[in-house]
Coordinates of C-alpha atoms in Angstrom, one line a residue:
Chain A
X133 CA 53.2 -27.1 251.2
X134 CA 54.9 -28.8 248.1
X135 CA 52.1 -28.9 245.3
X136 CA 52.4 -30.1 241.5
X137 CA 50.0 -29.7 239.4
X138 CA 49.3 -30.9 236.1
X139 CA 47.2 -30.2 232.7
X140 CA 47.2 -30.1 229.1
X141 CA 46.0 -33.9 228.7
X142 CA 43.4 -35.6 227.0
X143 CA 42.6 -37.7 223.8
X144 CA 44.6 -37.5 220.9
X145 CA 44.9 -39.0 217.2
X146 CA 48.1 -40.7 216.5
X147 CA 50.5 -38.6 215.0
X148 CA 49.2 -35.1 216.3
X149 CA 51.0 -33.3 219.6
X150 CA 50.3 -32.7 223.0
X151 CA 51.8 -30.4 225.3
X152 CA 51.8 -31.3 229.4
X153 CA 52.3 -28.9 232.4
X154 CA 53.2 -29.3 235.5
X155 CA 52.6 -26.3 237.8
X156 CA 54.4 -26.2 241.1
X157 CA 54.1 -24.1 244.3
X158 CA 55.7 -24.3 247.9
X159 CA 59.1 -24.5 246.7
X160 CA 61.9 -22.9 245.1
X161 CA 61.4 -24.6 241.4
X162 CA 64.1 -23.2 240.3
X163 CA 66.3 -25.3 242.6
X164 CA 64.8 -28.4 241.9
X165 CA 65.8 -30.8 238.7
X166 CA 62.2 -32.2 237.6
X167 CA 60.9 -35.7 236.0
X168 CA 58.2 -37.0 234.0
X169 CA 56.9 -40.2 234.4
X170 CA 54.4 -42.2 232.6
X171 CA 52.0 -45.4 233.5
X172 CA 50.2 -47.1 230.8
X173 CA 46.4 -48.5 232.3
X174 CA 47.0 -51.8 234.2
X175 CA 51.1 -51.3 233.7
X176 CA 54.0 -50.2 236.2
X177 CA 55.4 -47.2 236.2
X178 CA 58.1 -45.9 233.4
X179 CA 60.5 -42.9 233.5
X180 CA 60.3 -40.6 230.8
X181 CA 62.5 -37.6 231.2
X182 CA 64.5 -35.2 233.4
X183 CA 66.0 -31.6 233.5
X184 CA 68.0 -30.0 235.3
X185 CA 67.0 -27.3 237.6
X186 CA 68.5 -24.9 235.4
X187 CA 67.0 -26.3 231.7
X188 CA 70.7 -27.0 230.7
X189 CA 70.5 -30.4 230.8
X190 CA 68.1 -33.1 229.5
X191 CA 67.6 -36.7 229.4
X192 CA 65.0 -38.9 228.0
X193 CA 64.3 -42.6 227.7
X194 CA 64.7 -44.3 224.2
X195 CA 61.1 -44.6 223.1
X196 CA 60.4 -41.2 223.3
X197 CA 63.8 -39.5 222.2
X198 CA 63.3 -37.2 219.0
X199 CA 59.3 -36.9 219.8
X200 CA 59.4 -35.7 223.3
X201 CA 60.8 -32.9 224.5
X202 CA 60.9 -31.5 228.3
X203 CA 61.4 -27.7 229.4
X204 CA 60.8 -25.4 232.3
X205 CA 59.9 -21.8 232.7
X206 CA 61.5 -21.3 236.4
X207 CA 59.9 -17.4 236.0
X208 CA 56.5 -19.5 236.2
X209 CA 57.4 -22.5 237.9
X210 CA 55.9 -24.9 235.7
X211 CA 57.6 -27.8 233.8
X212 CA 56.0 -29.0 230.5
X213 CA 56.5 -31.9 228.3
X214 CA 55.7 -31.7 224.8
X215 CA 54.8 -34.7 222.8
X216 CA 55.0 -35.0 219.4
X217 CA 53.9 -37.8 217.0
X218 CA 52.1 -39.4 220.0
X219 CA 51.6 -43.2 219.1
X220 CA 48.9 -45.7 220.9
X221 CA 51.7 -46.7 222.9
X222 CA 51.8 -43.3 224.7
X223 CA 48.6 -43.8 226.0
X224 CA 49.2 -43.4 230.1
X225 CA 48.7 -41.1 233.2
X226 CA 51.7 -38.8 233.0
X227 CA 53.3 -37.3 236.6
X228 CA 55.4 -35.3 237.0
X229 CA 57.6 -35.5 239.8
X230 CA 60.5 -33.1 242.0
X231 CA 63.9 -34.5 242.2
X232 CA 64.8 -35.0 245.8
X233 CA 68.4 -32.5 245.7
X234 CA 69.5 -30.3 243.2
X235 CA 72.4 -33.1 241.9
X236 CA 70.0 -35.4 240.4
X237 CA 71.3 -39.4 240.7
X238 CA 69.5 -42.0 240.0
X239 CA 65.5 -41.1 240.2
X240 CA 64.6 -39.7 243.6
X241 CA 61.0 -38.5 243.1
X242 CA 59.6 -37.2 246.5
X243 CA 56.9 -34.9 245.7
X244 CA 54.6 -36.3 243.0
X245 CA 51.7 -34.3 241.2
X246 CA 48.1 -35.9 241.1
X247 CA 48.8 -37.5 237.3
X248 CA 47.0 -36.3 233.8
X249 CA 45.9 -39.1 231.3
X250 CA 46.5 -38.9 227.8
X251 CA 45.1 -41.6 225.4
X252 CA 46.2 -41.5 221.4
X253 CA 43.3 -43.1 219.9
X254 CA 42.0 -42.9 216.6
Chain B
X258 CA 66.9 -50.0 228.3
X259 CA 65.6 -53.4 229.8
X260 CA 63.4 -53.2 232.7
X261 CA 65.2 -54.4 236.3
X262 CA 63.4 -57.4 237.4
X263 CA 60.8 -57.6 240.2
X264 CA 58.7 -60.9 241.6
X265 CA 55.1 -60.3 240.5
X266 CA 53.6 -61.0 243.7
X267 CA 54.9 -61.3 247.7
X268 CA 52.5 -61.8 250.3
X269 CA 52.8 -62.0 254.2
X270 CA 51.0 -62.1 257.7
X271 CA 50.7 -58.9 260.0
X272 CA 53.6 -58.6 262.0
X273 CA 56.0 -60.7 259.5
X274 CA 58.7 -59.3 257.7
X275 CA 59.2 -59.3 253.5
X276 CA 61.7 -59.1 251.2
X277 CA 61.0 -57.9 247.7
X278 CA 64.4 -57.8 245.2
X279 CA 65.4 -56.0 242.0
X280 CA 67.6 -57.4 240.0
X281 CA 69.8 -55.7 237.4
X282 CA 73.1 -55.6 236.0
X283 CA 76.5 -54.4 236.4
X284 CA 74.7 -51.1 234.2
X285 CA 72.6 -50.2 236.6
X286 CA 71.9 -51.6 239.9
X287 CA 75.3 -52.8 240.5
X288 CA 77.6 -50.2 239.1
X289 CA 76.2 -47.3 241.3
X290 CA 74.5 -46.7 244.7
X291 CA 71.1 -44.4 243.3
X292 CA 68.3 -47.2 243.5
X293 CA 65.2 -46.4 245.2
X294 CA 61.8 -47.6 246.1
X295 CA 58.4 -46.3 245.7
X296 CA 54.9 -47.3 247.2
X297 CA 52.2 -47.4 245.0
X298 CA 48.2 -47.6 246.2
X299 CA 45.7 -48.1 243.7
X300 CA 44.6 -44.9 241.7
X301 CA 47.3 -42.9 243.6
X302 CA 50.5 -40.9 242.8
X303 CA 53.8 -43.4 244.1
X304 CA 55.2 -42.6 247.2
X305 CA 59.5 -42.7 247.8
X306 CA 60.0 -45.0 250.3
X307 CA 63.9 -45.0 250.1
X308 CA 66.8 -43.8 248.0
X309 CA 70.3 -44.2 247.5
X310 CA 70.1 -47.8 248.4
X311 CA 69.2 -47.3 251.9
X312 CA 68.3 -43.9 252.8
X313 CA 64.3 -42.9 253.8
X314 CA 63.1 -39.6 253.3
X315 CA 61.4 -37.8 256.3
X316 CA 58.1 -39.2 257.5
X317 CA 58.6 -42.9 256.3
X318 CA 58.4 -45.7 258.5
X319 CA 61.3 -47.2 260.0
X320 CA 60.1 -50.5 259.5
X321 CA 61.3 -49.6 255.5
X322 CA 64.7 -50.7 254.8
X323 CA 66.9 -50.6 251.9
X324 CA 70.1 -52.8 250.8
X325 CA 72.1 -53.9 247.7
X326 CA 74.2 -56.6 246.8
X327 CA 76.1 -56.5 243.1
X328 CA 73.4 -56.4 241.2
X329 CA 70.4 -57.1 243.1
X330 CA 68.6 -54.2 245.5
X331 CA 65.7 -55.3 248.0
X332 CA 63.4 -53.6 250.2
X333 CA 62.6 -55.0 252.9
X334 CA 59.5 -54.3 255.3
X335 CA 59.1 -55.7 258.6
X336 CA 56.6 -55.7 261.2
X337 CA 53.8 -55.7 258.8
X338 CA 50.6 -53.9 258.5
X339 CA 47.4 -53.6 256.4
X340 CA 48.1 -50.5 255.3
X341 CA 51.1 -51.6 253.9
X342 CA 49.0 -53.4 250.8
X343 CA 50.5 -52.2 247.7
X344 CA 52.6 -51.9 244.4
X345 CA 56.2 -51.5 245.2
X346 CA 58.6 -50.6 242.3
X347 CA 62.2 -50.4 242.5
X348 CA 64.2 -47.9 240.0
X349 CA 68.1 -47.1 239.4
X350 CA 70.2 -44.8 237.4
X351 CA 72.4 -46.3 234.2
X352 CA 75.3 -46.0 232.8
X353 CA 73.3 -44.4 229.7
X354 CA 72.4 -41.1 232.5
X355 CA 69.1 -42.7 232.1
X356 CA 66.6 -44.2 235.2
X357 CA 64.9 -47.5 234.8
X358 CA 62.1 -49.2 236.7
X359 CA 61.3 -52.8 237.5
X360 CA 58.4 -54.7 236.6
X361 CA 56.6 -53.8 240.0
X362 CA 55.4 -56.1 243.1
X363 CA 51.9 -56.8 244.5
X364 CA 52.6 -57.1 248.4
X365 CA 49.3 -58.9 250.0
X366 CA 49.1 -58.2 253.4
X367 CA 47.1 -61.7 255.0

């Protein structure tokens, strides 16, 4: 069955990075474009950033473009995002999520992983 | 990117049906048919209920429907049941390639 699995989070000052992976099994990964998405304690949820299944194409949301930074190794089938000067604000339970078809439109999230909190705290 | 616009709350009886919308603009909701709905319980992953407007995956009720009007979306849930209890957020592709969420609803189940 369809698993994704993450790691990598935790508590970090402001400023430093974090790197996020997402492992994923009972699929083809490689056919798959993949999300991250983000939910700050108590919030709704919030889109972070896509790629395709390929790694050729990438799309972030605007309060994370230049410090964020999403790739895949489809030889290991894991997605990662690495965050860079990480601010409060990113404090949240990150998931990452498979794109329903290989033409990703619109956000179409139908396996989710279990979610991996990071808190930026001095 | 502004966030499309969910009521806060909804409530209903078993066995009733609800509406919840999600509003946006011509930029998003309206200008293309990729909105989708996800069920949220507390202190788990969300869960697609339907995509492209109106389409549910495999294994989702089909008392969960889908529609859009210019720029307003709404999922609508009929029939009612406990289980049912949840946050429900709506989300769309933009004309910037990017996806936006709305606000999220609380759906009471009396």
């Amino acid at each position: 069955q369809v698993q994704l699995v993450e790691s990598g989070g935790g508590v970090v000052q402001p400023g430093r990075s974090l790197r996020l992976s997402c492992a994923a099994s009972g699929f083809t990964f490689s056919s798959y474009p993949m999300h991250w998405v983000r939910q700050a304690p108590g919030k709704g949820l919030e889109w972070v950033a896509l790629i395709s299944y390929d790694g050729s194409s990438k799309y972030y949301t605007d309060s994370v473009k230049g410090r964020f930074s999403i790739s895949r190794d489809n030889s290991k089938n894991t997605l990662y995002l690495q965050m860079n000067s990480l601010r409060p604000e990113d404090t949240a339970v990150y998931y990452c999520a498979r794109e329903l078809a290989i033409a990703a439109a619109g956000f179409r999230g139908d396996y989710w992983g279990q979610g991996n909190l990071v808190i930026v705290s001095s | 990117q502004s966030a499309l616009t969910q009521p806060a709350s909804v409530s209903g009886s078993p066995g009733q049906s609800i509406t919840i919308s999600c509003t946006g603009t011509s930029s998003d909701v309206g200008g293309f048919n990729y909105v989708s709905w996800y069920q949220q319980h507390p202190g788990k992953a969300p869960k697609l209920m339907i995509y492209d407007v109106s389409n549910r995956p495999s294994g989702v009720s089909n008392r969960f429907s889908g529609s859009k009007s210019g720029n307003t979306a709404s999922l609508t849930i009929s029939g009612l049941q406990a289980e049912d209890e949840a946050d429900y957020y709506c989300s769309s592709y933009t004309s910037s390639s990017n996806r936006v969420f709305g606000g999220g609803t609380k759906l009471t189940v009396l």
